[in-house]
Coordinates of C-alpha atoms and ligand atoms in Angstrom, one line a residue:
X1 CA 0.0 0.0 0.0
X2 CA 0.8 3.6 -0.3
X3 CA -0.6 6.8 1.0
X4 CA -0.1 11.1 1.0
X5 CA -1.3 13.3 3.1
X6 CA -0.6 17.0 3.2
X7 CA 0.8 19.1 5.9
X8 CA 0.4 22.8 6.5
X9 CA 2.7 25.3 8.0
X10 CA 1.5 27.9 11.0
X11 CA 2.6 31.1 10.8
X12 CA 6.1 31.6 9.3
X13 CA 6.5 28.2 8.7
X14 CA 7.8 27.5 12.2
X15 CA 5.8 23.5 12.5
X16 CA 3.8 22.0 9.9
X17 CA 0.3 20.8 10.5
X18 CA -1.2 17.2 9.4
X19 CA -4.5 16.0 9.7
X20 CA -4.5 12.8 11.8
X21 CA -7.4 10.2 12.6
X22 CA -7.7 8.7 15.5
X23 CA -10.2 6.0 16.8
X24 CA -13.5 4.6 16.3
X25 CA -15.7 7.2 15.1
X26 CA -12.2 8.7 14.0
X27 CA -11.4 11.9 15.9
X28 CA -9.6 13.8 13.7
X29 CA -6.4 15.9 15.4
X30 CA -3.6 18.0 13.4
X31 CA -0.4 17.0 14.5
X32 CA 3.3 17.8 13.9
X33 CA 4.7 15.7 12.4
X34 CA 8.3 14.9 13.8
X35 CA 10.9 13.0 12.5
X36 CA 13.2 14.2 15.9
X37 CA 11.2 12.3 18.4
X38 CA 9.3 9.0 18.6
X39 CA 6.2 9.1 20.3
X40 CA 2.8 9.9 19.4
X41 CA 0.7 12.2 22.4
X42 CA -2.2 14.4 21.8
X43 CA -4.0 16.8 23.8
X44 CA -7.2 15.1 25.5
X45 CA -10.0 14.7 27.8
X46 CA -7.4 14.0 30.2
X47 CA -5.4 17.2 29.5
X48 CA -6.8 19.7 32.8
X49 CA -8.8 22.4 31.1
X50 CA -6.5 25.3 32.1
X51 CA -3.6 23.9 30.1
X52 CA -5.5 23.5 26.8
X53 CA -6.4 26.6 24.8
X54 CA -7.8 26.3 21.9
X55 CA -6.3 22.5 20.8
X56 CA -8.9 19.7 19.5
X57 CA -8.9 16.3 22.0
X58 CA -8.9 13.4 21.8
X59 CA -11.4 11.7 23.6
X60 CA -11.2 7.9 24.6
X61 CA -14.2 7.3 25.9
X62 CA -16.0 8.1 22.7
X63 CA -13.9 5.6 20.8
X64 CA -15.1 2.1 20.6
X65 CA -11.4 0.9 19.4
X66 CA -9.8 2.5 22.4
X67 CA -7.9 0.2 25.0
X68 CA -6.4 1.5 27.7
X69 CA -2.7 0.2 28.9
X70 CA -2.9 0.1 32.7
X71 CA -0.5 1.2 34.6
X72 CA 1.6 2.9 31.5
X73 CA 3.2 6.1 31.4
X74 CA 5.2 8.4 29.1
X75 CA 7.2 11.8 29.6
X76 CA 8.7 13.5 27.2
X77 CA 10.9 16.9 26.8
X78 CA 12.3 18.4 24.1
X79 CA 15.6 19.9 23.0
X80 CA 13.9 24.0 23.3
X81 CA 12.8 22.8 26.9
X82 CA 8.9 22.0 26.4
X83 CA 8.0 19.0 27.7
X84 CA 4.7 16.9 28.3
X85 CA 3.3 13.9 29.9
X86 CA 0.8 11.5 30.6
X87 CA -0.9 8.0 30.2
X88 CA -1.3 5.5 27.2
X89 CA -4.0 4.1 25.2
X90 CA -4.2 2.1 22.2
X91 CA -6.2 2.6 19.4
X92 CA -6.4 3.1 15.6
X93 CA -4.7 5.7 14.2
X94 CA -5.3 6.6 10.4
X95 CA -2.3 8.9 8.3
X96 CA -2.8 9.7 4.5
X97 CA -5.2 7.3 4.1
X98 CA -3.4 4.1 6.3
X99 CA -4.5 2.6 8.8
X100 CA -2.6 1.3 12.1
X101 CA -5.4 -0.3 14.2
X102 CA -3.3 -0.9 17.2
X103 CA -0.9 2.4 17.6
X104 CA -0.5 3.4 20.6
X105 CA -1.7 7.1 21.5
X106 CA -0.1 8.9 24.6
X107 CA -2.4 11.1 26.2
X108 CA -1.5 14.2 27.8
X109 CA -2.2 14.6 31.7
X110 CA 0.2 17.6 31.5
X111 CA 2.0 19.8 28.9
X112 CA 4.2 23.1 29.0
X113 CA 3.5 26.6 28.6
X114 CA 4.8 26.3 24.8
X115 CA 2.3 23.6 24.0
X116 CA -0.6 25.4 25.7
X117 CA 0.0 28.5 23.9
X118 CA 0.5 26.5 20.3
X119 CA -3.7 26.8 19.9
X120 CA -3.1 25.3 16.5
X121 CA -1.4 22.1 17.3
X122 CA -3.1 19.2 18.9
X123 CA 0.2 17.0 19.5
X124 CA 2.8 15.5 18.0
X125 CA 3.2 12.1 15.8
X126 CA 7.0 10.9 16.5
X127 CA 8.7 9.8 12.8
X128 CA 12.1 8.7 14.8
X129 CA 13.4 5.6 15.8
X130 CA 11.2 3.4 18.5
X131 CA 14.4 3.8 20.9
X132 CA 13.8 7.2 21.7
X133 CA 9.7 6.9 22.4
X134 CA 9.2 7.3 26.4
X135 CA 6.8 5.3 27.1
X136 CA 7.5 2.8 30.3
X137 CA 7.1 0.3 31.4
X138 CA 7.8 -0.9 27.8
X139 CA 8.6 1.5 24.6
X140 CA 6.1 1.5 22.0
X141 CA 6.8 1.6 18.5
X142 CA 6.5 4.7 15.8
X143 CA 3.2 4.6 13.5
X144 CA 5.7 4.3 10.8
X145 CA 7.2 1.3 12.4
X146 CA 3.7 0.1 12.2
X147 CA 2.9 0.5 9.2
X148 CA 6.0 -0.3 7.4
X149 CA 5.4 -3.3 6.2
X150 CA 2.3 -3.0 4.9
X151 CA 3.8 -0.5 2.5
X152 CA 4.9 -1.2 -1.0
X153 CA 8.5 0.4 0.0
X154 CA 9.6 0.8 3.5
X155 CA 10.1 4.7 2.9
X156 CA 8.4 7.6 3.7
X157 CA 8.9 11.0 2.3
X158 CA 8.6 14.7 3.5
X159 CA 8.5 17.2 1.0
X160 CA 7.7 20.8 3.3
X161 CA 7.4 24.1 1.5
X162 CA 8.2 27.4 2.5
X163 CA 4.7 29.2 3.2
X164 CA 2.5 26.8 1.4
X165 CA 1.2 23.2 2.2
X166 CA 3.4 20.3 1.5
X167 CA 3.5 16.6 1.4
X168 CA 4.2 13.4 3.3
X169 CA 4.1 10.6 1.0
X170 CA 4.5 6.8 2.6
X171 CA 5.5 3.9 0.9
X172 CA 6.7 5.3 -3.0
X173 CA 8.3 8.5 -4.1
X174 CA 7.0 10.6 -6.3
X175 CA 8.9 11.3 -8.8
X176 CA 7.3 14.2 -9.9
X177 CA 8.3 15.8 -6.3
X178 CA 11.9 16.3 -7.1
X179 CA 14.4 17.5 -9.9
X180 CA 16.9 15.5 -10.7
X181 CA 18.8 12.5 -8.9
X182 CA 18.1 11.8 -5.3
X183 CA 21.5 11.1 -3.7
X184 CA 21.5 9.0 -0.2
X185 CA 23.8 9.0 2.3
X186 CA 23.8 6.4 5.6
X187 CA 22.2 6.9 8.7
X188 CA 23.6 6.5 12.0
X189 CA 20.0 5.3 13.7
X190 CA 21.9 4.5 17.6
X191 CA 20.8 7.8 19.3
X192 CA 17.2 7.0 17.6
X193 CA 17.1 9.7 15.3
X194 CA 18.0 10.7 11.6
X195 CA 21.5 11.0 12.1
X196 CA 23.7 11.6 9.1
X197 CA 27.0 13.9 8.2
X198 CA 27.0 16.1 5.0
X199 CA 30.5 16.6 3.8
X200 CA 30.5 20.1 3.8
X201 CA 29.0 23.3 3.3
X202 CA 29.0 27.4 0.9
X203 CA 27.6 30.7 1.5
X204 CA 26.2 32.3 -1.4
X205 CA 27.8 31.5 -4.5
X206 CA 31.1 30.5 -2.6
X207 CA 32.9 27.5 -2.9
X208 CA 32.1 24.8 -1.3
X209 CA 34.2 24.2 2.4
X210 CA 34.8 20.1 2.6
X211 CA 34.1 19.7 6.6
X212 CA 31.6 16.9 7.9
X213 CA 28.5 18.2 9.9
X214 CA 26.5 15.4 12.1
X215 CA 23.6 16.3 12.2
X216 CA 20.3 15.2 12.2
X217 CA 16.8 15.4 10.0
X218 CA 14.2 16.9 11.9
X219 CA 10.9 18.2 11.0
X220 CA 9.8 19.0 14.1
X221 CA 12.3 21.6 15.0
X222 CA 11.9 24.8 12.7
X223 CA 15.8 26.2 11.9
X224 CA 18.7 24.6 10.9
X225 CA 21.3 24.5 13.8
X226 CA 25.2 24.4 12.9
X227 CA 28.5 24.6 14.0
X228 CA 28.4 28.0 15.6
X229 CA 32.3 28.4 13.4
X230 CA 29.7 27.8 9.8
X231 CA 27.0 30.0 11.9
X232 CA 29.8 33.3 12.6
X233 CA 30.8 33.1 8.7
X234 CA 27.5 33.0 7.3
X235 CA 26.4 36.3 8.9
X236 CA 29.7 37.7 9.0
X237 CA 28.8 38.4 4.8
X238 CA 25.6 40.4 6.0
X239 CA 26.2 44.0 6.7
X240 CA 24.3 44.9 10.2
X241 CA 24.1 40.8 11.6
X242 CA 24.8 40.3 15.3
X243 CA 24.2 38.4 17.7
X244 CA 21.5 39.6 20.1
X245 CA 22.5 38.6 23.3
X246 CA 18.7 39.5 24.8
X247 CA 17.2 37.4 22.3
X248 CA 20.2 34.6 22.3
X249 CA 20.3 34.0 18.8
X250 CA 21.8 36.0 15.6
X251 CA 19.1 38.3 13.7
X252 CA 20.0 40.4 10.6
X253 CA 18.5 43.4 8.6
X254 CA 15.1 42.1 7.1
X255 CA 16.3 43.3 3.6
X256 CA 18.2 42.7 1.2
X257 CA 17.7 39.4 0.9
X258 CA 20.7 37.5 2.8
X259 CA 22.9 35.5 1.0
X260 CA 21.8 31.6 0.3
X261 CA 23.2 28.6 2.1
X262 CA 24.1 25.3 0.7
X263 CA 25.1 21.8 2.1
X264 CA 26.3 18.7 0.3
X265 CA 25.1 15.5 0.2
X266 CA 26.8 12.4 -0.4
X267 CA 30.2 12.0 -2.8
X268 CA 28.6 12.7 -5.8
X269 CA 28.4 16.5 -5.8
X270 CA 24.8 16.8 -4.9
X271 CA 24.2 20.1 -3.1
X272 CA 20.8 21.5 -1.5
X273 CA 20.5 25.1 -1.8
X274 CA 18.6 26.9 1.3
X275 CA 17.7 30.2 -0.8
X276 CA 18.4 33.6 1.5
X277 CA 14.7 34.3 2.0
X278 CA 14.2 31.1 4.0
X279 CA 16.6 32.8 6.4
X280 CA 15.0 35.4 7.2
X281 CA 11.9 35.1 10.2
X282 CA 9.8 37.1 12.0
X283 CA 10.9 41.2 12.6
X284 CA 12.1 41.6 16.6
X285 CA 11.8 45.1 16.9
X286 CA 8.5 47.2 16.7
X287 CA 10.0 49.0 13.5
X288 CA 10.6 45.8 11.9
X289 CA 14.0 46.7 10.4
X290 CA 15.7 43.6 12.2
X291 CA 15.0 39.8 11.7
X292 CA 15.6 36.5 13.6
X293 CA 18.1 34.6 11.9
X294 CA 17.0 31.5 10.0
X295 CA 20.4 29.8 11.0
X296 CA 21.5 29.7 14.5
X297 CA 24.2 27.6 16.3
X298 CA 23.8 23.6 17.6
X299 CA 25.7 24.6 20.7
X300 CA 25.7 22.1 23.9
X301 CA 23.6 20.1 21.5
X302 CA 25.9 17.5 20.6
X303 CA 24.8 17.6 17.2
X304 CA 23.6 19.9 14.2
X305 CA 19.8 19.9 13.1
X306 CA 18.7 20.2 9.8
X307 CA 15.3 21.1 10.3
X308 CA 12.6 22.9 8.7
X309 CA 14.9 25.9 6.9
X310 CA 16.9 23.3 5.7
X311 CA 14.4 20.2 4.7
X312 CA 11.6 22.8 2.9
X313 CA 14.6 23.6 0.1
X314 CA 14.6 19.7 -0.3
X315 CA 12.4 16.5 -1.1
X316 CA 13.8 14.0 1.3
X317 CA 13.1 10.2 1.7
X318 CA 13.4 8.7 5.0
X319 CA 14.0 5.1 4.3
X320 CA 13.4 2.7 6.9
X321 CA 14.3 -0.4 4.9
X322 CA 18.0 0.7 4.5
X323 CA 18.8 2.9 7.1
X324 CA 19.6 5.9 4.9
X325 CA 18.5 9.6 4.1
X326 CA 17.7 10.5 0.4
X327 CA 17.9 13.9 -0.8
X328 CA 17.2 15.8 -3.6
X329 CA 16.7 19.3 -5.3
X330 CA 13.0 20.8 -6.3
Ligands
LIG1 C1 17.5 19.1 20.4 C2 17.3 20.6 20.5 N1 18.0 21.4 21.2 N2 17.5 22.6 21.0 C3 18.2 23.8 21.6 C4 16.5 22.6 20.1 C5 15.7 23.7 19.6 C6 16.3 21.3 19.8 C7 15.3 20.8 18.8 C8 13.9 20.7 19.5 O1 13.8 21.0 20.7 N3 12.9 20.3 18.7 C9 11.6 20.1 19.1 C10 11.0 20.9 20.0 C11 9.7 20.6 20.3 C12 9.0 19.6 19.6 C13 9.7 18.9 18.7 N4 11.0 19.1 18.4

C-alpha cells in the first residue's frame, strides 16, 4: 500500500500541521509531524482544562477501538525545553489514508506553557526511531514502524514548503516531487534519530568548504542549527548581523535578501541550496527593520539539526528499509 497526506505550515513556517485520525468514530487531530522524536501524544479529555487553549482532543471514551494500557506512562521533553506527559491508550490511528489499528496514542495529563500557547497544534506524531519513544514500562513503536510493512517500500517522504502546504508521502516517491537525482547518504539510527553527516557546506555562490556536519533530520524543529564556526561566517557576509544577546540568537537586517546557504550530500556532488529568504523570520523590533536569523548555532547540543529551513529547500526520503537519508533538489 501507499498513501499522501498534506501538511500545513503555522505562521512563518515555524511547525507544519497534518490531519490525523484517530479512533472509532475517527477523531480527527492536526499534529506535527516529527521525525526528531518518537512518540505519538495528543491533547485530551485528560489534559486539565487550564492547560489547553484552543487545541482539539482526543477523547477515549468516545472511541469504541480504544484500550487502555494500565499502569503505563510516558514523559517526554524536548531539546527548546517543552515538555509533556501522561498515560497511554491504544487505538487506531489513520495517516494519508493508512491505517494502524493498534498504535498506541499517549495522552497528555500535562503539557508546557509552549504547548498550551500553540492553539493550533493538537500534538505530536513521532517519525524517529522506536528507541527514543518514552513510554514505560515498555517502549512502544512509531506509526511508521507500524505500518512499514504493509507499504509497498519501507520509505516515507517529506516534502515541506516554504509558506505553502506540502507533502508526506509513505511507501513510494514521487517522482514528480523532485528535480533530478536523489543522492542517499547512511544513517547513524543509535541515538534513535535521523542522524547523518553532509560533507560540507557554501555561503552564497562560494565555494564549497569540505568539513563533515553530524547532524540530524528533523521536521519537528523549525531552523537549521550548525556549528556555531559555519554560523559566525555565514552572517559575517551580511552587513548589520549580530548576535543579540537578549534574544540569544543572531538576527539580521530584514532586507536585502541574505545570502543563500548550501550543504552537500553524499560524494557525488549533490548540493541542497537553502535560498536567503528562507533565512529570514519574524521582525524583533516594533520597527521591523531587524530579523531573527534562520540559522542559529547547535551549541551544547551534541549535534547539528537540519530542520525545517533546511528540509523545505529539499524532497527527502526517510528510508526505513536501508537505514539511509535521500535527498534531492526541487
Ligand atoms: C534538540 C534541540 N536542542 N535545541 C536547543 C533545540 C531547539 C532542539 C530541537 C527541539 O527541541 N525540537 C523540538 C521541540 C519541540 C517539539 C519537537 N521538536
Amino acid at each position: 500500500s501507499t498513501g499522501n497526506e498534506v501538511t500545513k505550515p503555522e505562521s512563518y513556517d515555524v511547525e507544519y500541521l497534518t490531519p490525523v485520525s484517530i479512533g472509532t468514530p475517527g477523531q480527527v487531530l492536526h499534529l506535527d509531524i516529527d521525525t526528531g522524536s518518537s512518540d505519538l501524544w495528543v491533547f485530551s479529555s485528560e489534559t486539565p482544562s487550564n492547560l489547553v487553549n484552543g487545541q482539539s482532543l482526543y477523547e477515549p471514551a468516545k472511541s469504541s477501538t480504544a484500550q487502555k494500557l494500565e499502569g503505563y506512562t510516558w514523559k517526554i521533553s524536548y531539546g527548546d525545553g517543552s515538555s509533556s506527559s501522561g498515560v497511554v491508550y491504544r487505538d487506531s490511528v489513520t495517516l494519508g489514508g493508512l491505517t494502524v489499528s493498534s498504535q498506541a496514542v499517549e495522552a497528555a495529563t500535562q503539557v508546557s506553557e509552549e504547548f498550551t500557547s500553540d492553539s493550533n497544534n493538537d500534538g505530536l506524531l513521532g517519525l524517529g526511531f522506536g528507541s527514543l519513544n518514552t513510554v514505560q514500562p515498555k517502549g512502544q513503536k512509531t506509526w511508521f514502524e507500524n505500518i512499514m510493512q504493509e507499504l509497498d517500500s519501507p520509505i516515507f517522504t517529506a516534502d515541506l514548503k516554504a509558506g505553502e502546504p506540502g507533502t508526506y508521502n509513505f511507501g513510494y516517491i514521487d517522482k514528480n516531487a523532485h528535480i533530478g537525482n536523489i543522492s542517499y547518504v547512511s544513517v547513524n539510527d543509535s541515538n534513535g534519530y535521523w542522524t547523518w553527516t553532509s560533507p560540507g557546506y557554501a555561503i552564497g555562490t562560494g565555494a564549497l568548504v569540505s568539513t563533515q556536519i553530524m547532524g540530524i533530520a528533523d521536521t519537528g524543529t523549525t531552523l537549521l542549527l550548525l556549528p556555531s564556526t559555519i554560523v559566525v561566517m555565514y552572517y559575517a557576509q551580511i552587513p548589520g548581523a549580530l548576535y543579540d544577546a537578549t534574544q540569544g540568537a543572531y538576527t539580521l537586517p530584514c532586507s536585502p535578501t541574505p545570502p543563500d546557504f548550501s550543504f552537500a550530500v553524499g560524494d557525488d556532488g549533490q548540493v541542497i541550496t537553502i535560498p536567503g529568504e528562507y533565512i529570514l523570520y519574524a521582525a524583533i523590533t516594533s520597527i521591523g527593520t531587524m530579523c531573527f536569523g534562520g540559522i542559529q548555532a547547535d551549541s551544547g547540543i551534541g549535534f547539528s539539526i537540519f530542520g525545517d529551513v533546511a528540509l523545505k529547500a529539499a524532497f527527502v526520503v526517510f528510508d526505513g528499509g536501508k537505514k539511509r537519508l535521500g535527498w534531492a533538489s526541487k
